[in-house]
GROMACS .gro file of C-alpha atoms in nm:
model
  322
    1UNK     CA    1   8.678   9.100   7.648
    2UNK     CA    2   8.506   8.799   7.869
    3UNK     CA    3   8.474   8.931   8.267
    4UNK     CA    4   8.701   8.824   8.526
    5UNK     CA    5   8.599   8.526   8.730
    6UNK     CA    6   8.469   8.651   9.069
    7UNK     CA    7   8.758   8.690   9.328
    8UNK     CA    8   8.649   8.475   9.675
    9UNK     CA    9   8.794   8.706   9.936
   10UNK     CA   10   8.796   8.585  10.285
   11UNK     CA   11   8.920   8.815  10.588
   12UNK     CA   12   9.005   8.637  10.897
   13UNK     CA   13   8.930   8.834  11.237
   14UNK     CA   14   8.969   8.855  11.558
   15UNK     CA   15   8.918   9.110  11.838
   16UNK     CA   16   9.235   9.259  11.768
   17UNK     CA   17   9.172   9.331  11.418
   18UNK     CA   18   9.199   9.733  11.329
   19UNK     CA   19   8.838   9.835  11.186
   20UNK     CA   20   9.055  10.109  11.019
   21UNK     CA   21   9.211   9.882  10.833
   22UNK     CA   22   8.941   9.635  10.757
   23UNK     CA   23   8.687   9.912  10.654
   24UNK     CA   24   8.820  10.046  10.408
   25UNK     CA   25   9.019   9.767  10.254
   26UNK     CA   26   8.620   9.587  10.208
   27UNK     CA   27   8.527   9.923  10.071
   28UNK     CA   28   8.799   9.942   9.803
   29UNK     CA   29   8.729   9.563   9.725
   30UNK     CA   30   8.297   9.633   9.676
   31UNK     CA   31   8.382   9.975   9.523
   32UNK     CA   32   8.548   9.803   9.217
   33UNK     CA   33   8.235   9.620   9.168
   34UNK     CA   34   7.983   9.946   9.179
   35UNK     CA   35   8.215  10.048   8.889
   36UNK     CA   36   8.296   9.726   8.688
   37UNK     CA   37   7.888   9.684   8.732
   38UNK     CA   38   8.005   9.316   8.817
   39UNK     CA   39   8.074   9.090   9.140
   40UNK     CA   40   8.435   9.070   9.100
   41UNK     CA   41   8.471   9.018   9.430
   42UNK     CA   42   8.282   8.835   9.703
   43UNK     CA   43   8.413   8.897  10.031
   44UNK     CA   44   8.335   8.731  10.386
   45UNK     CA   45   8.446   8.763  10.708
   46UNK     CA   46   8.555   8.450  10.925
   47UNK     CA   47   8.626   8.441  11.288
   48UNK     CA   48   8.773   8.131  11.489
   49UNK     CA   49   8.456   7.983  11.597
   50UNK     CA   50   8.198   8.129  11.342
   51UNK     CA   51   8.058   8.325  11.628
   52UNK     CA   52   7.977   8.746  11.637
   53UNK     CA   53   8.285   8.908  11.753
   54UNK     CA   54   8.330   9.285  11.869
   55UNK     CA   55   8.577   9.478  11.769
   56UNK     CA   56   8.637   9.860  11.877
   57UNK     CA   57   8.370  10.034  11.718
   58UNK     CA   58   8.203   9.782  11.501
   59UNK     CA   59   8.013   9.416  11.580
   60UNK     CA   60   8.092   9.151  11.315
   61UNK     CA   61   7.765   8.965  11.314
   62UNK     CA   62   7.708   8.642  11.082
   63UNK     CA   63   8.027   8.567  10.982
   64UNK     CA   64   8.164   8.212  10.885
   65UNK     CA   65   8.357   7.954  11.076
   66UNK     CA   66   8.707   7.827  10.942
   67UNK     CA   67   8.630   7.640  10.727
   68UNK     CA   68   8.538   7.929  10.447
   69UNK     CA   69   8.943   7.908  10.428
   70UNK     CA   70   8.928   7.649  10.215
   71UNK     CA   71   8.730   7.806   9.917
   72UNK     CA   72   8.912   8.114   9.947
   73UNK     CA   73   9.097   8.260   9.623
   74UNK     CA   74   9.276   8.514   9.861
   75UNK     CA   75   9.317   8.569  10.249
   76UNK     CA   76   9.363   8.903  10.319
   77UNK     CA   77   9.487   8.969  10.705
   78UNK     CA   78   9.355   9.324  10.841
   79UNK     CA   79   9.613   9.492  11.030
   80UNK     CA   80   9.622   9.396  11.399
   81UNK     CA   81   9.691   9.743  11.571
   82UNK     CA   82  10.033   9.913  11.679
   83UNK     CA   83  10.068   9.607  11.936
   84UNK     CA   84  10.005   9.277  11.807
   85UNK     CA   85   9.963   8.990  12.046
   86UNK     CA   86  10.080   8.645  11.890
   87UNK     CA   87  10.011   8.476  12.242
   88UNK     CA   88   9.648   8.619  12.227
   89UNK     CA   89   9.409   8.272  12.214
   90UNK     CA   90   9.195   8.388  11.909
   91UNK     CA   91   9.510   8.507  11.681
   92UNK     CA   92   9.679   8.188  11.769
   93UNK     CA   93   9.444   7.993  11.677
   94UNK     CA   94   9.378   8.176  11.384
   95UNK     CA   95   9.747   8.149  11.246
   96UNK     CA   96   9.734   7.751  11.355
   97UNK     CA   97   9.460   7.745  11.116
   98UNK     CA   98   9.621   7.936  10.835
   99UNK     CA   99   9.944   7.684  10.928
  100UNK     CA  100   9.678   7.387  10.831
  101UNK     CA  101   9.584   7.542  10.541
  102UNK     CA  102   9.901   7.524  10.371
  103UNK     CA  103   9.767   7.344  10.019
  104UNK     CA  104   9.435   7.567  10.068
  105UNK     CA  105   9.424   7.947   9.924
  106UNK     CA  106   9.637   8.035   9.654
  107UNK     CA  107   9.721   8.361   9.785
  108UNK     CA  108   9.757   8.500  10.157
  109UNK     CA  109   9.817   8.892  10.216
  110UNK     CA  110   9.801   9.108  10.530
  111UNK     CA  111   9.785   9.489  10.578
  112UNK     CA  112  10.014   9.660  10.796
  113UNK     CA  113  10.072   9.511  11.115
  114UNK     CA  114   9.865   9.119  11.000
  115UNK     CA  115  10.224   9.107  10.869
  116UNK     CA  116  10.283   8.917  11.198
  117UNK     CA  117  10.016   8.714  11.169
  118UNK     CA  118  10.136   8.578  10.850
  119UNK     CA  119  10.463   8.563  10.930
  120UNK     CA  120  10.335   8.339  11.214
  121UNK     CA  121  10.256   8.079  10.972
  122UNK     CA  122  10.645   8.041  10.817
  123UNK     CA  123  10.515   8.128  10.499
  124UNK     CA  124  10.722   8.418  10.499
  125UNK     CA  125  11.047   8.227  10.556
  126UNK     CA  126  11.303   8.328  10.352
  127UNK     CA  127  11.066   8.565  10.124
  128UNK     CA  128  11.044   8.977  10.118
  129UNK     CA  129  10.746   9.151  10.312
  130UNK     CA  130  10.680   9.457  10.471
  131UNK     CA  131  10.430   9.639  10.754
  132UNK     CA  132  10.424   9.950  10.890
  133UNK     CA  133  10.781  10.129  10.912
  134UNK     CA  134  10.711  10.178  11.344
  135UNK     CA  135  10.715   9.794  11.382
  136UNK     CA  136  11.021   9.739  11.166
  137UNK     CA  137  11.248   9.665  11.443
  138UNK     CA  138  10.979   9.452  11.653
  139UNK     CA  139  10.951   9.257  11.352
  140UNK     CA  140  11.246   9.172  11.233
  141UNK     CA  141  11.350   9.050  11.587
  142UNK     CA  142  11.015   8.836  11.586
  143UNK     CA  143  11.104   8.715  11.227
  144UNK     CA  144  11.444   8.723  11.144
  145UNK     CA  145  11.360   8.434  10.826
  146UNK     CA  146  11.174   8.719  10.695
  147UNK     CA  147  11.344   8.929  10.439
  148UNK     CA  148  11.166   9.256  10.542
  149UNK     CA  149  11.170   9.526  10.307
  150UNK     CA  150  11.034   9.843  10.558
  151UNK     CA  151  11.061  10.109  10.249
  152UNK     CA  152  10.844   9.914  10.032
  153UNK     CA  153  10.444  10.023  10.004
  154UNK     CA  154  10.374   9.644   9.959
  155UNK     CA  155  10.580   9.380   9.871
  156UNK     CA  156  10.464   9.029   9.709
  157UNK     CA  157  10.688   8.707   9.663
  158UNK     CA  158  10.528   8.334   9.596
  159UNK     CA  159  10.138   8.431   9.621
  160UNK     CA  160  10.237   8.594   9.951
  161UNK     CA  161  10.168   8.993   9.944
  162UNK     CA  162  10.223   9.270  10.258
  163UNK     CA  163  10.120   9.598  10.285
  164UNK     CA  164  10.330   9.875  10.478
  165UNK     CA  165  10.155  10.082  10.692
  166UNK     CA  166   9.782  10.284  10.710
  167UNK     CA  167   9.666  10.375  10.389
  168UNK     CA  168   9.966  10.158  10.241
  169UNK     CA  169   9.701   9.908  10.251
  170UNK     CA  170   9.522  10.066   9.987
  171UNK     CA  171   9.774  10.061   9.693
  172UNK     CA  172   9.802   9.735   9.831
  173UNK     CA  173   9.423   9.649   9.778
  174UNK     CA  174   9.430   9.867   9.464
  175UNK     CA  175   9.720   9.584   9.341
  176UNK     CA  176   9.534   9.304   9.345
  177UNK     CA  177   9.237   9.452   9.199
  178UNK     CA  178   9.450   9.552   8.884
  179UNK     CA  179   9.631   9.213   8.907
  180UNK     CA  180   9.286   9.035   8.912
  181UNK     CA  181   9.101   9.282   8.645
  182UNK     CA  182   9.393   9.521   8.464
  183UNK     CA  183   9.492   9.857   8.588
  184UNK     CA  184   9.200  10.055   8.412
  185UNK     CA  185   8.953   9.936   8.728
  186UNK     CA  186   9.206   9.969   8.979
  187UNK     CA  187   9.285  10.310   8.852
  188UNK     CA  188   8.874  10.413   8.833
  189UNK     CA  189   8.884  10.339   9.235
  190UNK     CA  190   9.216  10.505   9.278
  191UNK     CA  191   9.029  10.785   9.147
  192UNK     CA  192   8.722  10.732   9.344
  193UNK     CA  193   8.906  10.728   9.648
  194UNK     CA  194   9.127  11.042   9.536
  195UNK     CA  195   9.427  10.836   9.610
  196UNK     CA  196   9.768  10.901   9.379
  197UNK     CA  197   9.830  10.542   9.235
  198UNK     CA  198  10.007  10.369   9.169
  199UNK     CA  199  10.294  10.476   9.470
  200UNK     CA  200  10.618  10.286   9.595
  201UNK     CA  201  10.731  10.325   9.853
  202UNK     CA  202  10.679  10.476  10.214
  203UNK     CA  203  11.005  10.546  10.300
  204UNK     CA  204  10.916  10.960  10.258
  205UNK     CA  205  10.683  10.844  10.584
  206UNK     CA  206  10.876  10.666  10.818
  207UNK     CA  207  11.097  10.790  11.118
  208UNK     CA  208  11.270  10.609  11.368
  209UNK     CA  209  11.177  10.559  11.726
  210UNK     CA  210  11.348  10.440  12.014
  211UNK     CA  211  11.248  10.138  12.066
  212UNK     CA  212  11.387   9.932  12.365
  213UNK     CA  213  11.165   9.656  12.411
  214UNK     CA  214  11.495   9.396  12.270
  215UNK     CA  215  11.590   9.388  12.660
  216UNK     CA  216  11.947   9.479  12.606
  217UNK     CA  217  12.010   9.730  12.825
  218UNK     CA  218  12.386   9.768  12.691
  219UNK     CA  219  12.241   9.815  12.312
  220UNK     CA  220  11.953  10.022  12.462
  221UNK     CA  221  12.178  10.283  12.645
  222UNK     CA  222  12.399  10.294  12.295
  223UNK     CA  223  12.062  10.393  12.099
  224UNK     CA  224  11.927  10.642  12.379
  225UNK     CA  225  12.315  10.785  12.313
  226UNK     CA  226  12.290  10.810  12.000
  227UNK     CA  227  11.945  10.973  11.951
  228UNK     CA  228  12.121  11.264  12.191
  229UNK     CA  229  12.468  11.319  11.946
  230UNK     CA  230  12.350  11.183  11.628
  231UNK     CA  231  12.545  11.501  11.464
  232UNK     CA  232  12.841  11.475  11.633
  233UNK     CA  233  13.139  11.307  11.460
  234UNK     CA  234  13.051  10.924  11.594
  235UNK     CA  235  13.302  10.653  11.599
  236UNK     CA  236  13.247  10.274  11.688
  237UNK     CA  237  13.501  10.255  11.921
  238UNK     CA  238  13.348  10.515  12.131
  239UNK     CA  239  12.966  10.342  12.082
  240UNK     CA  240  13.157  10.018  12.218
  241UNK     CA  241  13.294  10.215  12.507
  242UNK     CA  242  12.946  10.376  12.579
  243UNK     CA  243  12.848  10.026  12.564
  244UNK     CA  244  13.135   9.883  12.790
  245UNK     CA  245  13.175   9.656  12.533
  246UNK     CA  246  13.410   9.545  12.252
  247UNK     CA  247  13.313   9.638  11.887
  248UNK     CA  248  13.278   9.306  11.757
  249UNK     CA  249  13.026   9.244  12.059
  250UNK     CA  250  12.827   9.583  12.018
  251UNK     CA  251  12.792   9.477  11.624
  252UNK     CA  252  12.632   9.161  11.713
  253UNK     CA  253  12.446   9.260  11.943
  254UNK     CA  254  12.307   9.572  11.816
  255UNK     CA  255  12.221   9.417  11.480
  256UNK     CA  256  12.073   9.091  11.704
  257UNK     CA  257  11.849   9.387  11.893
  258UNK     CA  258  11.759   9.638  11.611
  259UNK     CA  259  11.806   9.453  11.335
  260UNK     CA  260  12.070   9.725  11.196
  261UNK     CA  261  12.418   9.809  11.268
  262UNK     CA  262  12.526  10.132  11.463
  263UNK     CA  263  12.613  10.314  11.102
  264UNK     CA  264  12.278  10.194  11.000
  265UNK     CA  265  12.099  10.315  11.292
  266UNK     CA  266  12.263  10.658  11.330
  267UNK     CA  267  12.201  10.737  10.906
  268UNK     CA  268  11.828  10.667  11.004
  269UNK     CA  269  11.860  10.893  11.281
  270UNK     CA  270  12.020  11.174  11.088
  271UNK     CA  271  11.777  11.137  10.755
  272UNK     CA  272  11.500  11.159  10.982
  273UNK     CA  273  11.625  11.476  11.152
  274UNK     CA  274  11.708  11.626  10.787
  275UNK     CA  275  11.340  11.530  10.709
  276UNK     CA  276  11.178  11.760  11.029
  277UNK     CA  277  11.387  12.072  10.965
  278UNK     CA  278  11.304  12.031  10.602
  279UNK     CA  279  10.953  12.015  10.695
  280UNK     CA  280  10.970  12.301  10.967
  281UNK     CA  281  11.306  12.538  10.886
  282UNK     CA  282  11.382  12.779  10.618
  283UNK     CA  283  11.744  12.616  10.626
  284UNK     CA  284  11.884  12.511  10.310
  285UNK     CA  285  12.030  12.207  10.214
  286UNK     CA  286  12.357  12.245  10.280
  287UNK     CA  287  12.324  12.384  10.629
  288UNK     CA  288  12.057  12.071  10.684
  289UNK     CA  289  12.341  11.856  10.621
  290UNK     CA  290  12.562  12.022  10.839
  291UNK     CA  291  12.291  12.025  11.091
  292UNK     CA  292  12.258  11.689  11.123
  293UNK     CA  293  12.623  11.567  11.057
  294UNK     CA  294  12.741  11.568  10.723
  295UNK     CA  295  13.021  11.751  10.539
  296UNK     CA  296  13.017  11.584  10.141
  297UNK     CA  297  12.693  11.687  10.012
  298UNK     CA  298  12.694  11.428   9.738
  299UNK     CA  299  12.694  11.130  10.024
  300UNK     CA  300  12.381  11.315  10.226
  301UNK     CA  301  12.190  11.368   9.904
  302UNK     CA  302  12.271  10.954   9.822
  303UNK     CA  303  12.189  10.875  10.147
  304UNK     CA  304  11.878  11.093  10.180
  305UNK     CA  305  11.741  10.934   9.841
  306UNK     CA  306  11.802  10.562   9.943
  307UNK     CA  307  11.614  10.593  10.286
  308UNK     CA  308  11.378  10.888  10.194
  309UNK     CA  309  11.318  10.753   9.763
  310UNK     CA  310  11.320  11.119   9.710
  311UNK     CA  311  11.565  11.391   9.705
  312UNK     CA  312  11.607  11.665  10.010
  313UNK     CA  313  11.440  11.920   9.784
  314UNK     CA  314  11.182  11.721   9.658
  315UNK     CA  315  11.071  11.579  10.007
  316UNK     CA  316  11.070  11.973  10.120
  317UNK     CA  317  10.805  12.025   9.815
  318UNK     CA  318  10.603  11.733   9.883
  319UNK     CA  319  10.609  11.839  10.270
  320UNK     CA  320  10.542  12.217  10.207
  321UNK     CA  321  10.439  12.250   9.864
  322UNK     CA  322  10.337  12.656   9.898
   0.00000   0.00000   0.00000
């Protein structure tokens, strides 16, 4: 069998770049060549101007101006922090430059939260991505186009790829190495980097926080409300009247602020309360569900396995596993 072409990596940066998530994700990318004995991939690092930058912890020195874009195979997007700043100078100029670039690299991917930066673009208009599951709501009120996918581990639609959160980035790394060389290297670094792989999603990970930053003080009383009684018997009608609103209004504006509906939004709450006390209790199953608001057991264990992609009981053995 003839050796893959070499990959031409390049990683745009700025100073609000994670070196978590740019470390390793180079170190995934180099460790495939130790073990193919090959340069598969050639990876460099580009800033705005060409000039050293300093992140937290680590000094990019020598990197390459902008214009390495344009013999890049791939642009892969290091994830940006917890709090990514679109209005900061150096990532707006950077996504204006991946904007240019339209007709340039044949693929563009980000890990975890350089999901915003590429949705900055527009490429992700229309198309399924993810980033990590804590930013869901901030994103999809940045990006409503996008169609965001928050239980997926990585997502990739038209030569445009995401990674969810942390080490998501990872099986998102390890992806492209098997789609560029087979799965037998990708699963040699898996390996390497004791890492299970491949995985799918990250739903098992996620948990929902009350997040308020929408600036609707009606919606944001109705989630602080909820995150009180989520297992008490909850009707609309009495959201709306928390609300001191009509339903129709609360629907559209709740799903306008969170990107769910009320139903949507209290499930979440009450799958991620079954998750702790399956994690910390001796309670069984049924007595979770009760816990936490449900009387059919067949609906909470549906319900559990679309949010959670795993059952109650096996969640509880990948949690405590002695």
């Amino acid at each position: 069998m003839s050796a893959s072409p070499t990959l031409n990596i390049v990683l745009p940066l700025c100073s609000q770049v994670a070196a978590g998530s740019l470390l390793p994700a180079e170190d995934c990318f180099l460790l495939a060549n130790k073990l193919a004995q090959a340069p598969l991939f050639h990876l460099r690092r580009v800033t705005v101007d060409g000039q050293p930058l300093q992140l937290a912890g680590l000094t990019i020195n020598n990197p390459a101006g902008p214009s390495a874009l344009a013999n890049a195979d791939l642009v892969l997007i290091p994830g940006l922090g917890q709090q990514p700043d679109l209005t900061e100078p150096q990532l707006a100029n950077m996504a204006t430059q991946l904007q240019a670039d339209r007709d340039g690299p044949t693929k563009l991917a980000s890990l975890c939260s350089g999901a915003f930066l590429l949705a900055a673009t527009g490429r992700l208009d229309g198309r399924r991505a993810t980033t990590h599951w804590a930013l869901a709501s901030r994103f999809r009120q940045a990006y409503p186009r996008v169609k965001l996918d928050i239980s997926a581990l990585h997502t990739e639609d038209g030569g445009l790829y995401c990674s969810g959160g942390a080490h998501a980035g990872l099986d998102l790394c390890l992806h492209l190495i098997a789609e560029h060389t087979g799965p037998a290297l990708a699963r040699q670094v898996a390996n390497a980097l004791v890492i299970d792989w491949p995985r799918q999603s990250q739903a098992a990970y996620s948990g929902l926080q009350l997040d308020t930053r929408h600036g609707d003080t009606a919606v944001a009383k109705v989630q602080a409300w909820l995150h009180r009684h989520y297992a008490q018997a909850i009707r609309l009608e009495d959201l709306a009247a928390e609300a001191h609103l009509s339903p129709r209004t609360l629907l559209r504006r709740f799903k306008q602020a969170t990107g769910e509906t009320p139903i949507g939004y209290l499930q979440q709450l009450r799958i991620d309360a079954a998750k702790r006390l399956l994690e910390t209790s001796s309670l069984n199953v049924d007595q979770i569900m009760a816990a936490v608001g449900y009387e059919d057991r067949a609906s909470f264990g549906q319900l559990f396995k679309t949010l959670a992609a795993c059952s109650p009981q096996q969640y509880r053995l990948r949690v405590r596993p002695g």
